[in-house]
Amino acid sequence: MKKVVVLVLLVVALLSTTLTGCKTSSEPQTIKVGGIGPVTGEASTFGVSTKNGYEMMIEEWNAKGGVLGKKIELVFADDKGDPTEGATAAQKLINEDKVVAIAGTVMSKVSLAIAPICQSANIPMVSPTSTNPKVTQVGDYIFRACFIDPFQGTVGAIFAYNDLNAKKAGVLFDNSNDYTKGLAEFFRDKFTALGGEIVAFEGHPAGTTDFTPFLTNILKGKPDVIYCSDYYNDDGLMAKQARQLGYTGPFLGGDGWDSPDLVKIGGDAVNGSYFTNHFSKDDQRPEVQEFVKKYTEKYGQPPDALAALGYDAMGLILQAIQNAGSTDGAKIRDALKNIDYHGVSGQIKFDAERNPVKSAVIIEIENGQQVYVTTVNP
Amino acid sequence: MDKIFNLQQLINGIQLGSIYALIAIGYTLVYGIIRLVNFAHGDFYMLGAYAAYFTINFMLAQRQNPYIIFILLVSMLAGALVAFLSNRIAYRKLRYKPRLSALITAIGVSMFLEYFTSAIPAIGPSYRPFPQFISMVNYNIGTAYFTNYQIINVSISIVLMLILTYIIKYTRLGMAMRASAQDKDALRLMGIDLEKIIDITFIVGGALAGAAGLLSGLTYPRILPYMGIVPGLKAFIAAVLGGIGNIGGAVAGAFILGISEVFGYSINSIIGEGIAYAILILVLIFLPQGLFGKRTGEKV
Amino acid sequence: MKKILTKNRLFLIYSLLIYGLIQLLYSFSALNNYHMQIIEIALINIILATSLNIINGFTGQFSLGHGGFMAIGAYTAGVLTTLVWKVPQMQALPKFTLFILAVILGGVLAAIVGVLLGIPTLRLRGDYLAIVTLAFQEIVKVAINAIDAVGGPRGLLGIPRLSTFTLIFLFTLVSIFIMKNIIYSTIGRAMKSIREDEVASELVGVNTTKYKVMAFSVGAFFAGIAGALLVHLLQLAHPTMFSFTSPSIAGPLSLLTMVYIGGAGSLSGSIIAAVFLTVLSELLRLGIDSVNAMHILPFTVGPEWRMVVYAVLLVVVMLYRTEGIMGQREFKMLVPEEEEKNAAGGS
């Protein structure tokens, strides 16, 4: 009797998921596009920016009348920064909400769990920020809007060696995060290939707030530059602590540095540092200026790199739907392959591996302001 | 050898240890009296940091000068309040249920505090840059550097610990707290309200965790709803290392742990990350009463 | 007296009915891939929750280290299928045979580690054991991060999707069956006596250390199997999936919730709670979506509230129904006939 009750409950629970799905998925007036990002859990700070980027791009298109004459609806799902949750979120978007394409997600480990699902369902996926080269190798429906690890690390090393005249460099990265570890390794390899010396190659665990043990080790080698490949919240702390330990030279980093909060966390310590980025807020291209202005108005703070990439990932999808003239997965995929897109993060075209071919800019921080230094082409 | 004996790393370790110490005291106090590993203790620390964050920003917006003592009191109050409430709402009901159900509840309370703070729009799940309202001054001894922040940190920790030691050792309240850790029945016979003592224990522990939150915000100026998880765990390890229930032990354990972690990191990050857990396993297996605890037999 | 419909046959028939029903609904598209994924994760969670219950519920040893065992099983099987045997390139038949072998080997290695961890730590009691096992779990994570051969912080990639619904169902069925038999054997009785009163059972001649280590190895074995199934479903293994701070529905924290909401000391409770919480987690996602879609609130409800509800549920169950949904009761079909007769007089 009890087991019957339980069985009935389970069946009801399962059916109710089916039914709620049916109710929401039969509206022909809109085109549904999926967005995935970690808005809970320890990566949530990155997910929020990315989500804002998706939302803004969709609002802009809707203000212009939508795509293919229909309004666009964003269906956002949280992946908590976890592969299991990400896979379920992707299945939900594809099967329940019937989205035509997915923008997502932030972390490579989660994108790697989502990509096979999109690939087998023939749903194009554009990851804004997953830099692991393996992500797009899953299949021909998988694209990304960001650089892959080798490019930024290499650009950083060339800039350090040639422009900063650095001969000795220290490297500090998060050894449990593939993005920062990847950048660090490519920086190290290129820098030594150029003839420089790496005085210390220090990994720190996730969630560290006290970097002084690592910095003390690095500073012992008297480096000309310190390469910090983490995200801004860690980089700000590192810079601050390195200054407390008596370091006066420059820091160098990747696009993870790009956030208005970097200066708030790092204070004066980050002045005189450089980082590679997709775009510069001081870039005078009108789309960049407009994006920065609108974003600041809407969310009360200037956009960071993740917001810009989320914005572009969604833009790529919508433009591809427009170009394809269809919401068919294969057609959107083909349109993406041939796209030539003016994004805020630069002119985007895809190579054979579906990685964007785009230029990087180098930005210096002067008196708390980001100053454009130079553009590096791939 | 230079890698192992290094004055700079010692200073780094003391700095880290002083924050662990404030959190560890709360752990040890609560555990000493009700034998509960309060997983939510790290979250009291997080809430202390947020209370300081909002107060400082509010005062700066009003063009007032945020005095550190005032901010410290606010953080301590916030930590104390949440600790008091979680005891009253959650833990109190489980006092005479199996000990493990209280432990699971503590995990639930911890999850609740983390996700609830990140779900409130005013706080949100993102990092917040902690306002830097004291200008930094650098000092150095030879090649070793330190700042006024580290001095503020360590001195506030020491003052709070001295006050606490005074209370525990020389006041009637402290005597009651010590007594309740030893024999609850005798305490009741003496006509002392045990629940009141437990409330006060939570308040004191929460206040110290809140103070640690402020200090951490000052030194590592970014805060997050999930920031309490790792320090909470490390502080618990420190409390175990020092002999749980023993305040001086918890402080000593915190400094030993902080310093050994820093030296571990300076050798290799894997060693540094694993060292705290390895210490914990070794201590519990070979020296379960901790470095400074008394050996007690298993009660039947 | 020979009954045709023995308990075990009944259990098998029920299971086959559920299996058939799900397959049928799927073939008529009443269940889509999203539902199937939820069902598959729920099944894996059943193995995880019941196996954790063997340690925590039936033997009364509070372990927080289940993620560590999962990770060992997951990585062992993953390394075997991807790096050693290179199963993805193989044809159909040996592929699945090798996969099943890999999953079992994953379980075996986890069990061996369970024994090695159990021997020195099991004389600790209650909360100390909890913390040591938690430390073990984090050390496993740190160790995997350090091994570049299995991908380090990038995770183990390129794992083939070998966990089909049928295979997961089969593994779940066999796991429950074996665990059920253990519980009603001499071993199970010894375990329960340790939970009720360790000193007393020691005095009546139960070798408590032996049975505690046994409980650890059984729990670890099935955790390893479930971990292996999980990564062959997601096609990826990542160290953070098995850490204490993982917010995953199949993460250590979630499993703990399942065991105690279902009832420590009840396999049936763990089965119910595993299914209930996995489905609930998705229902909350859909619920929050539909609340937002109705535009009745002046603000949008964030996905964070999912986890708030989850936490509140755990606290409320602990406060008002400390023994969990089922307490120590079981579905009748999981209780052997002889046991039922014995219990008839007692409870």
Short mmCIF file of N, CA, C and O in Angstrom, two decimals, chain A residues 35 94 109 116 226 249 275 343 362 373:
data_model
loop_
_atom_site.label_atom_id
_atom_site.label_comp_id
_atom_site.label_asym_id
_atom_site.label_seq_id
_atom_site.Cartn_x
_atom_site.Cartn_y
_atom_site.Cartn_z
N GLY A 35 20.49 30.17 -22.87
CA GLY A 35 21.70 30.73 -22.28
C GLY A 35 22.04 29.92 -21.05
O GLY A 35 21.16 29.59 -20.26
N ILE A 94 17.14 22.09 -24.47
CA ILE A 94 16.92 21.51 -25.79
C ILE A 94 15.58 20.79 -25.86
O ILE A 94 14.80 20.98 -26.79
N LYS A 109 35.10 23.05 -18.10
CA LYS A 109 34.69 21.71 -17.66
C LYS A 109 33.20 21.50 -17.84
O LYS A 109 32.75 20.40 -18.11
N PRO A 116 28.70 17.64 -26.05
CA PRO A 116 28.22 16.42 -26.72
C PRO A 116 26.70 16.38 -26.84
O PRO A 116 26.18 15.83 -27.81
N ILE A 226 55.86 39.99 -13.31
CA ILE A 226 55.14 38.83 -12.77
C ILE A 226 53.91 38.61 -13.63
O ILE A 226 53.11 39.53 -13.83
N GLY A 249 57.95 46.24 -9.73
CA GLY A 249 57.85 46.10 -11.19
C GLY A 249 56.41 45.94 -11.66
O GLY A 249 55.47 46.02 -10.87
N PHE A 275 47.67 43.99 -19.42
CA PHE A 275 47.02 42.71 -19.69
C PHE A 275 46.54 42.63 -21.14
O PHE A 275 46.27 43.64 -21.77
N GLY A 343 32.00 42.29 -33.48
CA GLY A 343 31.64 42.19 -32.08
C GLY A 343 32.32 43.28 -31.28
O GLY A 343 33.23 43.95 -31.77
N ILE A 362 46.40 45.13 -26.05
CA ILE A 362 47.12 45.17 -24.79
C ILE A 362 46.75 46.46 -24.08
O ILE A 362 46.71 47.54 -24.69
N VAL A 373 47.09 50.25 -25.28
CA VAL A 373 48.49 50.34 -25.66
C VAL A 373 48.69 49.97 -27.12
O VAL A 373 49.18 50.75 -27.90
#
